[in-house]
CSV table of C-alpha atoms and ligand atoms in Angstrom, one decimal:
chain,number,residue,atom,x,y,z
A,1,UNK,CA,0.0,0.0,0.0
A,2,UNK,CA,1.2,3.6,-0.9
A,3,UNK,CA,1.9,5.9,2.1
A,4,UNK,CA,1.5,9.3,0.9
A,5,UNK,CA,1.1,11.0,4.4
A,6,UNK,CA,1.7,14.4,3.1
A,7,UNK,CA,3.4,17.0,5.0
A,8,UNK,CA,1.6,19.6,6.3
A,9,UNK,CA,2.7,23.3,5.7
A,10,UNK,CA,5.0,24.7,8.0
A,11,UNK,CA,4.7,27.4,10.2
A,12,UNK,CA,5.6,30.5,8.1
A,13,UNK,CA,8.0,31.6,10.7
A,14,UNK,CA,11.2,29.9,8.9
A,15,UNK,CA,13.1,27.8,11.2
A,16,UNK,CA,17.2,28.4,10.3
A,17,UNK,CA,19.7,26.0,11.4
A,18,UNK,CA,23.0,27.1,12.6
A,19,UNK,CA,25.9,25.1,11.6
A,20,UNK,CA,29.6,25.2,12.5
A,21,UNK,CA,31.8,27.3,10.2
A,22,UNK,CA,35.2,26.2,9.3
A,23,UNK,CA,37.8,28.4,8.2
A,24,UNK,CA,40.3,26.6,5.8
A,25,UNK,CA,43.0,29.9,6.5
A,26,UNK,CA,42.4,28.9,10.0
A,27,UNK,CA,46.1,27.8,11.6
A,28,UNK,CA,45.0,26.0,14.7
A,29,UNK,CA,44.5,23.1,13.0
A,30,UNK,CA,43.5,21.3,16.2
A,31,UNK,CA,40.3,23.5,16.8
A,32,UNK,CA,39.6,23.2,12.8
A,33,UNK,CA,39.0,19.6,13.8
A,34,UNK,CA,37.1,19.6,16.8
A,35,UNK,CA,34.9,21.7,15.3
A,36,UNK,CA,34.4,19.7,12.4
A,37,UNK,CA,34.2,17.0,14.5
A,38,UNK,CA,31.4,18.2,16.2
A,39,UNK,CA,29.3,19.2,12.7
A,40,UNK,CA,30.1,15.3,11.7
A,41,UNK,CA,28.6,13.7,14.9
A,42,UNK,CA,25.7,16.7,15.1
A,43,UNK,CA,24.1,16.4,11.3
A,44,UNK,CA,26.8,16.2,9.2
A,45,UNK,CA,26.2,19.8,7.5
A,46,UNK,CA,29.0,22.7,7.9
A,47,UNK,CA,29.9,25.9,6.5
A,48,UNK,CA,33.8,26.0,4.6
A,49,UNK,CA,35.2,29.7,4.3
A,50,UNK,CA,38.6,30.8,3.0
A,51,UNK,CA,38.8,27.8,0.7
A,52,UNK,CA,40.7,29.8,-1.8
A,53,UNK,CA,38.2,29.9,-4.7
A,54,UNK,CA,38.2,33.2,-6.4
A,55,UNK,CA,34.6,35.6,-6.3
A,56,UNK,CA,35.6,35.6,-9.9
A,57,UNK,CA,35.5,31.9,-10.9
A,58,UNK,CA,32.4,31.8,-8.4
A,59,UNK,CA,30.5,34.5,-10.5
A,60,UNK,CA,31.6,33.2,-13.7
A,61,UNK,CA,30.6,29.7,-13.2
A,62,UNK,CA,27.0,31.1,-12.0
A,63,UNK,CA,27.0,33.1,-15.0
A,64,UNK,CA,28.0,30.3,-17.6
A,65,UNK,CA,25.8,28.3,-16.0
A,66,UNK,CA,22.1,30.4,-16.6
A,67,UNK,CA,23.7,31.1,-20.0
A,68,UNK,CA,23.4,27.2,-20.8
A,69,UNK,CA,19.7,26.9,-19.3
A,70,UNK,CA,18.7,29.3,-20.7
A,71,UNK,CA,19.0,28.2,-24.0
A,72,UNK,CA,16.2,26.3,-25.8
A,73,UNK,CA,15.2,22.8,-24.9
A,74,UNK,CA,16.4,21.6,-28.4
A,75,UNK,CA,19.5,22.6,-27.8
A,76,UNK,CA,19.9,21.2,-24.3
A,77,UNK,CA,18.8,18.3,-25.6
A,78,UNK,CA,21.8,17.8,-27.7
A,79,UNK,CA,23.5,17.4,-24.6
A,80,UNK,CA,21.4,14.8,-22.8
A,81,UNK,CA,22.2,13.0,-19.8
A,82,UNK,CA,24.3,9.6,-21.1
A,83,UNK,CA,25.3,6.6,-19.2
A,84,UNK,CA,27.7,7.4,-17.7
A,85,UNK,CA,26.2,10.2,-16.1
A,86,UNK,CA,27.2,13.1,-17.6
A,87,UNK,CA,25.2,15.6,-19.5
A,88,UNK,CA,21.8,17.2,-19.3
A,89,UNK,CA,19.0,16.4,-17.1
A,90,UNK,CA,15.9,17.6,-17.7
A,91,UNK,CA,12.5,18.9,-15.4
A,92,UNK,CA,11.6,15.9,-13.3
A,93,UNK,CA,14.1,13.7,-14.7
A,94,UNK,CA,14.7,12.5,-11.5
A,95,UNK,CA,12.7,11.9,-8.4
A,96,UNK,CA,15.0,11.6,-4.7
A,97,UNK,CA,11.7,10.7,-2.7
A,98,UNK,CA,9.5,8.8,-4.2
A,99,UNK,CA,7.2,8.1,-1.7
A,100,UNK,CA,6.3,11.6,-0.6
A,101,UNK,CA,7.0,13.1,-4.1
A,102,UNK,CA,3.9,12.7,-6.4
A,103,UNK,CA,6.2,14.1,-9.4
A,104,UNK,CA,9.7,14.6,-10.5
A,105,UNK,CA,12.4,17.3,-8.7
A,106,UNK,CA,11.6,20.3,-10.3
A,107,UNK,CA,14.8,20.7,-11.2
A,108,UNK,CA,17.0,20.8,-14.4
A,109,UNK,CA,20.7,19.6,-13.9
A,110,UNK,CA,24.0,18.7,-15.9
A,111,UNK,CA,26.3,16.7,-15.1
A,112,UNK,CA,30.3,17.2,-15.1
A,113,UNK,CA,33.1,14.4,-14.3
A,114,UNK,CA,36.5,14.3,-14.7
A,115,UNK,CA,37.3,14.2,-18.1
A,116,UNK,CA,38.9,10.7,-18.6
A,117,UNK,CA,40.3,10.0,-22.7
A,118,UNK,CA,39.7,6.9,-24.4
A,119,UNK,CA,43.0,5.5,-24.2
A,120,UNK,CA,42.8,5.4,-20.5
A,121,UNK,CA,42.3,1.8,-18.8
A,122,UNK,CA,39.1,3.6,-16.9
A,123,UNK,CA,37.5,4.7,-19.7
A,124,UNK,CA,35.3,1.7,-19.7
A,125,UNK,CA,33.9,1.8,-16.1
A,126,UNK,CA,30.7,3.3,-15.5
A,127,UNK,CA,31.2,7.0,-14.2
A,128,UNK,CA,34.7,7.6,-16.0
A,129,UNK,CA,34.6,9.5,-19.8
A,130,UNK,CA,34.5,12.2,-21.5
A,131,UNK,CA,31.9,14.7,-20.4
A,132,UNK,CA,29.9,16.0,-23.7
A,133,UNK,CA,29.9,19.7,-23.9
A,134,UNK,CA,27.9,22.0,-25.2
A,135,UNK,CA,28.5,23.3,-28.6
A,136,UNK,CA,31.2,26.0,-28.5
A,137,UNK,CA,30.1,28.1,-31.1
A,138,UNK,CA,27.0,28.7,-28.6
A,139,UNK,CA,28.7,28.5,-25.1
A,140,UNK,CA,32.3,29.2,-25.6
A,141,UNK,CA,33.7,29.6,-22.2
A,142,UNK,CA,31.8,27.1,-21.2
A,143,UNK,CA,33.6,24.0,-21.0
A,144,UNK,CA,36.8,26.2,-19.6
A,145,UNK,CA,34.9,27.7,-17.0
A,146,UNK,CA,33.9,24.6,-15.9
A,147,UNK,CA,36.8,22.8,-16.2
A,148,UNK,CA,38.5,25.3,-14.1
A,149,UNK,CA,36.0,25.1,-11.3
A,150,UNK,CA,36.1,21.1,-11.6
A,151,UNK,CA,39.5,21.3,-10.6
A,152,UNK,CA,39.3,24.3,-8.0
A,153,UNK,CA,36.9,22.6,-6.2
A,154,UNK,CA,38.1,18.8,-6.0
A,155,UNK,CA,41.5,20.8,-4.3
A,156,UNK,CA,39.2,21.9,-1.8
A,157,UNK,CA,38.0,18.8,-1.0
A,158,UNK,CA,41.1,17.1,-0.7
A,159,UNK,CA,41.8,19.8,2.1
A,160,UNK,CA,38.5,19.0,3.9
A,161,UNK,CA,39.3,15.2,3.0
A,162,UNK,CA,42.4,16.0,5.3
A,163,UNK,CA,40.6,17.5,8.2
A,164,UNK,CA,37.7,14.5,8.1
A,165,UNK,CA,40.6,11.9,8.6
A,166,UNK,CA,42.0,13.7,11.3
A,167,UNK,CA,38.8,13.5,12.9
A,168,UNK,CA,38.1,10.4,11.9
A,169,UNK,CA,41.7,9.8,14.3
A,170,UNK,CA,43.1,8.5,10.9
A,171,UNK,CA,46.5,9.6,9.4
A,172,UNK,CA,46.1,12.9,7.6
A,173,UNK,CA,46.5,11.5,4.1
A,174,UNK,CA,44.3,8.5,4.6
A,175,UNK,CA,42.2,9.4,2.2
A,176,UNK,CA,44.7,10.5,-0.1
A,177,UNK,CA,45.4,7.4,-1.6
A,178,UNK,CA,45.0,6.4,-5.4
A,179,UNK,CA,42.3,4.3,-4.3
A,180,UNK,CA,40.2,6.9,-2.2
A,181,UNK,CA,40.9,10.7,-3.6
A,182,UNK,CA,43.7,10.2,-5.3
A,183,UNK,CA,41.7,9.3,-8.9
A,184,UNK,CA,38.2,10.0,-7.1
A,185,UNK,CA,34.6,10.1,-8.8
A,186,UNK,CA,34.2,13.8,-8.7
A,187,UNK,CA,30.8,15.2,-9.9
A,188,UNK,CA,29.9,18.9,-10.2
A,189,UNK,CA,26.2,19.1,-11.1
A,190,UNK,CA,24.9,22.7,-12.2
A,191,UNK,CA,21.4,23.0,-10.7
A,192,UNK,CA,18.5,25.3,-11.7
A,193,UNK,CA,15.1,25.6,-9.8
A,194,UNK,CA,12.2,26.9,-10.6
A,195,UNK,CA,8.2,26.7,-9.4
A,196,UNK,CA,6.4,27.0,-5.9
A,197,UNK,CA,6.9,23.7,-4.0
A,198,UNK,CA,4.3,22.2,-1.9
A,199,UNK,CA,4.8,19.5,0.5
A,200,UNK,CA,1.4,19.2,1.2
A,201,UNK,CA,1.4,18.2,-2.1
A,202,UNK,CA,4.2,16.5,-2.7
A,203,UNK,CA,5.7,18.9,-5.0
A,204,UNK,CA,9.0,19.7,-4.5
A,205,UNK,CA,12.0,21.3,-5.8
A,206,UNK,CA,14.3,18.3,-4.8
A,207,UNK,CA,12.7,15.5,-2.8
A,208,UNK,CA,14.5,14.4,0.5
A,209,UNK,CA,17.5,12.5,0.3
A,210,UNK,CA,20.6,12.1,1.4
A,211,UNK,CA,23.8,12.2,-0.5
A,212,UNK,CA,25.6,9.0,-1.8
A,213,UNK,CA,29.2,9.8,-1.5
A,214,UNK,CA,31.6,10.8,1.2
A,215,UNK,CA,30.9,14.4,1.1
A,216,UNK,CA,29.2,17.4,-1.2
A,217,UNK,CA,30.2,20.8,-1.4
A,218,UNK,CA,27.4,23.1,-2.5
A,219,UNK,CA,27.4,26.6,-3.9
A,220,UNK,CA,24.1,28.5,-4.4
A,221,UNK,CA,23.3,32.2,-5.7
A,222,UNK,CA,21.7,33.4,-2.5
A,223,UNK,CA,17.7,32.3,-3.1
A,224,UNK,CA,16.8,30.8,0.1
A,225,UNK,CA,15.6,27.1,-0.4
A,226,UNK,CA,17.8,24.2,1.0
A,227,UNK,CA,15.8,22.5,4.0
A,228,UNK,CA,17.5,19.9,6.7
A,229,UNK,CA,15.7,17.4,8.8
A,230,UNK,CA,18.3,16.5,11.5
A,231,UNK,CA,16.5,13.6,13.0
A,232,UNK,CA,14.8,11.8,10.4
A,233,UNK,CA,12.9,9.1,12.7
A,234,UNK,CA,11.0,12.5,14.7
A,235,UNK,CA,7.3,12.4,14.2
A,236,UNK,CA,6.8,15.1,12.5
A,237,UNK,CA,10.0,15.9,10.9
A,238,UNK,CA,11.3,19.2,11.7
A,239,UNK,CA,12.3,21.2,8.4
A,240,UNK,CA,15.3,23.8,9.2
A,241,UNK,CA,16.4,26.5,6.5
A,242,UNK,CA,20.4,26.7,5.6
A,243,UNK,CA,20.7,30.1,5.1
A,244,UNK,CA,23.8,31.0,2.6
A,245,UNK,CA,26.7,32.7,3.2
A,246,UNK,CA,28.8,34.7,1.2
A,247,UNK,CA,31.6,33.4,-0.2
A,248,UNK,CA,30.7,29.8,2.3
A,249,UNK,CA,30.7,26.7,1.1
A,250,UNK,CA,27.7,24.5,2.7
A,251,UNK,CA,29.3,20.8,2.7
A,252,UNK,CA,27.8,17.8,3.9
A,253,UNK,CA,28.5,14.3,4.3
A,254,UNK,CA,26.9,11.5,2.1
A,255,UNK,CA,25.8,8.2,2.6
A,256,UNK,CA,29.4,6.3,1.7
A,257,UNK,CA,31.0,8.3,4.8
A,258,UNK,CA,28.6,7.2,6.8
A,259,UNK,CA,29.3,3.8,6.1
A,260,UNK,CA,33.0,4.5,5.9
A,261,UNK,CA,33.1,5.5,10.0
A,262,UNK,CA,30.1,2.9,11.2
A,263,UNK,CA,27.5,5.6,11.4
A,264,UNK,CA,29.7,7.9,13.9
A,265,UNK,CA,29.4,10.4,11.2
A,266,UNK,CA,25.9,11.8,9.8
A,267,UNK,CA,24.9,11.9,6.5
A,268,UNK,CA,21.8,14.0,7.1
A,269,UNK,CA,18.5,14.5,5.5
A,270,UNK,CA,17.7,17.4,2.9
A,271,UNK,CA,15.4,18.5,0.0
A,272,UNK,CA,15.0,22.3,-1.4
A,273,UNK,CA,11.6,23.8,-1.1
A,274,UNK,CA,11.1,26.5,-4.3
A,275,UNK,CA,9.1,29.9,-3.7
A,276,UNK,CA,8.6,30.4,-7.1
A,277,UNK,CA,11.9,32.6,-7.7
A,278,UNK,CA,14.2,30.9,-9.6
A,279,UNK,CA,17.5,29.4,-8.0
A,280,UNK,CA,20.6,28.0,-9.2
A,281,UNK,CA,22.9,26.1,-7.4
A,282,UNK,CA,26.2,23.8,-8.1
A,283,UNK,CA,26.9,20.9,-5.8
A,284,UNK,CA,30.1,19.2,-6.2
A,285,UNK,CA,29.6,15.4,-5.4
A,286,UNK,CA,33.0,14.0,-3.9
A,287,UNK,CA,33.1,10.2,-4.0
A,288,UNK,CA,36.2,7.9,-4.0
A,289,UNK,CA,37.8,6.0,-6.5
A,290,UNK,CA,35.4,3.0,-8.5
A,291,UNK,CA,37.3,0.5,-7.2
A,292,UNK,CA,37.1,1.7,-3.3
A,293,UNK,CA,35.7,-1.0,-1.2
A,294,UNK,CA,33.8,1.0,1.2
A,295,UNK,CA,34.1,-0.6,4.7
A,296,UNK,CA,34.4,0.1,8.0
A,297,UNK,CA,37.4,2.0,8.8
A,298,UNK,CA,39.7,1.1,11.5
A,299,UNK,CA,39.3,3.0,14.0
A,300,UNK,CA,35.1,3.3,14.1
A,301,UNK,CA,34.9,-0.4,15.2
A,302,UNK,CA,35.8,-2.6,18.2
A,303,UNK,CA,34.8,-5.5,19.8
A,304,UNK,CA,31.5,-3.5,21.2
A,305,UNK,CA,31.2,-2.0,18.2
A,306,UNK,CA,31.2,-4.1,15.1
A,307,UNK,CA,30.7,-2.8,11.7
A,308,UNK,CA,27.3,-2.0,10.9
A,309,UNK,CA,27.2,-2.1,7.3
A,310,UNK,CA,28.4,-4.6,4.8
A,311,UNK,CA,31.8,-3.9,2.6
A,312,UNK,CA,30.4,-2.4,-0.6
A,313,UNK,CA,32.3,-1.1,-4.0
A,314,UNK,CA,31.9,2.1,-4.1
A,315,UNK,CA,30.7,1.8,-8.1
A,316,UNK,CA,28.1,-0.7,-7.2
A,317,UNK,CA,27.1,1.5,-4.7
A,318,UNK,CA,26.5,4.6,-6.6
A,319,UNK,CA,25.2,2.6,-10.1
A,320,UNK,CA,22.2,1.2,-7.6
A,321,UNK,CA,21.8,4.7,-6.0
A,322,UNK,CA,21.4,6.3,-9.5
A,323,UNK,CA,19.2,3.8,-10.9
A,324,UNK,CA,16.8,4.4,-8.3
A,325,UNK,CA,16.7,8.0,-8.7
A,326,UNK,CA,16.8,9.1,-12.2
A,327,UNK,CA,14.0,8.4,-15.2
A,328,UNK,CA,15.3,5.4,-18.1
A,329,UNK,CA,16.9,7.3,-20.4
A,330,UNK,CA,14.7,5.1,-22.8
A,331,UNK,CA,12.1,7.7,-22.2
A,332,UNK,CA,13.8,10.3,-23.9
A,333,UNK,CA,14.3,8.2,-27.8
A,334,UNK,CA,11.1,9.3,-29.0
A,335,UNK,CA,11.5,13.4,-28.1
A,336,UNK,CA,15.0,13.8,-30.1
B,1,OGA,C1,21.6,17.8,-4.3
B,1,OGA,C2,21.2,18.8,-3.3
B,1,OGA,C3,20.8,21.1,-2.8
B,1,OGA,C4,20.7,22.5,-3.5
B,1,OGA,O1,21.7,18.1,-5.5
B,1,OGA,O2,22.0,16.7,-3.8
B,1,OGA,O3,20.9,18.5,-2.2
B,1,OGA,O4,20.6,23.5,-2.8
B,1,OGA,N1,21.1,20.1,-3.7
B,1,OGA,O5,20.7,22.5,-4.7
B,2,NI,NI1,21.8,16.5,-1.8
């Protein structure tokens, strides 16, 4: 039997979380961590400042980003999602919670990896490619704008990599490893909202989910939106607002890093509500290497504590999480 127990609508007085703030310029390294620590245990969700990455590339990706959705279906099209997951997705191409959703996210996206060639032995595994770009004689920054910010932003999470294996009690450079970030899945996905979401309804902007890989790092223009539910098993749930901050990053932990450390660390409930302004956003999607078998790590178990969670490739993992989540592309044959 379907549950569809619809939320009702919130008190208009907007509930706003406050997270912890970490400051990457920050040289007491040992408070960096506790702090982090603590946003880990708490709900997984914390602010990154002084990550290095220029206003400029910020505004310019933004920009390069409404130029492409902006641009008419047909030509969007061109560019469709493939599978290997890069490429265009369109309006409620994908649906994050089905049960309380009675329609797609709406939400167009696109897709970016790292760009890897055909002669490379990866080139055949699911996630690894070339990205298709749009054509340059329409966008041509484009692909170097995004390039750019691809590789700005998997630095940064490297750094925070750094600081989550310290607090993890791990070596620094656990996770630096060919097999973790060293050759990592790395996914930037340009987002852009639009409509009135309603969960009374079941409409919404991006259903609630949590994120698959180790962590995200997310970038919006401003427009309020992005919703946490810190304790997922309260009756109701309570719905808090992230507000942005200039120039912050708002990173939070997925599903894999949760596994990774045995549950210690949360990977915490979210969804975007619209209000009918538009709203772009760009999470970057940090997961480790295709081959990464994803187990507990060795210091989150003990003899009272035994791993939760079976050992599980971190491909596997992600093809299953995908499948569940986005339309066949089958669909789309008959509209090109
Ligand atoms: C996501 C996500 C939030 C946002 O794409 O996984 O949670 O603000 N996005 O766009
Ligand atoms: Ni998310």
């Amino acid at each position: 039997m379907e549950n569809h127990t619809k939320e009702k609508l919130q008190d208009p007085t907007m509930q706003v979380s406050s997270l912890n703030c970490i400051d990457l310029a920050n040289d007491d390294l040992h408070r960096s961590v506790v702090s982090l620590k603590q946003a880990c245990l708490d709900c997984g969700f914390f602010y990154v400042i002084n990550h290095g990455i220029s206003e400029e590339l910020m505004e310019d990706v933004f920009e390069q980003s409404k130029k492409f959705f902006a641009l008419p279906l047909e030509e969007k099209m061109k560019v469709l999602r493939n599978e290997k997951h890069r490429g265009y997705t369109p309006v409620l191409d994908e649906i994050l919670d089905p049960e309380n959703q009675v329609i797609g996210d709406h939400k167009e996206g696109y897709y970016i990896g790292i760009e890897v060639p055909k002669d490379d032995p990866d080139y055949d595994k699911p996630f690894y490619g070339p990205n298709p770009w749009p054509d340059y004689d329409v966008l041509p920054r484009w692909r170097e704008t995004m390039e750019k910010y691809h590789q700005e932003a998997l630095r940064v999470s490297k750094v925070i990599g750094r600081l989550l294996a310290l607090a993890l009690d791990l070596d620094a450079n656990y996770f630096d490893t060919p097999e973790m970030l060293g050759k990592p899945i790395a996914t930037m996905r340009l987002l852009h909202y639009q409509g009135v979401s309603d969960p009374s309804k079941g409409i919404y902007a991006c259903g609630a989910h949590s994120d698959y890989g180790m962590m995200t790092l997310l970038a919006t223009d401003g427009v309020m939106g992005l919703q946490i539910c810190k304790d997922k098993n309260a009756k109701p749930q309570k719905w808090e607002y992230v507000p942005a901050i200039k120039g912050a990053y708002i990173v939070n932990l997925g599903d894999m890093l949760e596994r990774w450390s045995n549950g210690f660390f949360k990977s915490t409930l979210h969804r975007v509500l619209g209000n009918g302004q538009e709203r772009y956003s760009i999470p970057f999607f940090v997961e480790p290497n295709h081959e990464c078998l994803v187990e507990c790590l060795p210091t989150c178990k003990s003899e009272s504590n035994v791993p939760k969670y079976p050992a599980i490739k971190c491909s596997t993992y992600l093809t299953q999480r995908y499948k569940e989540t986005h339309a066949e592309l089958s669909i789309y044959n008959q509209e090109i």
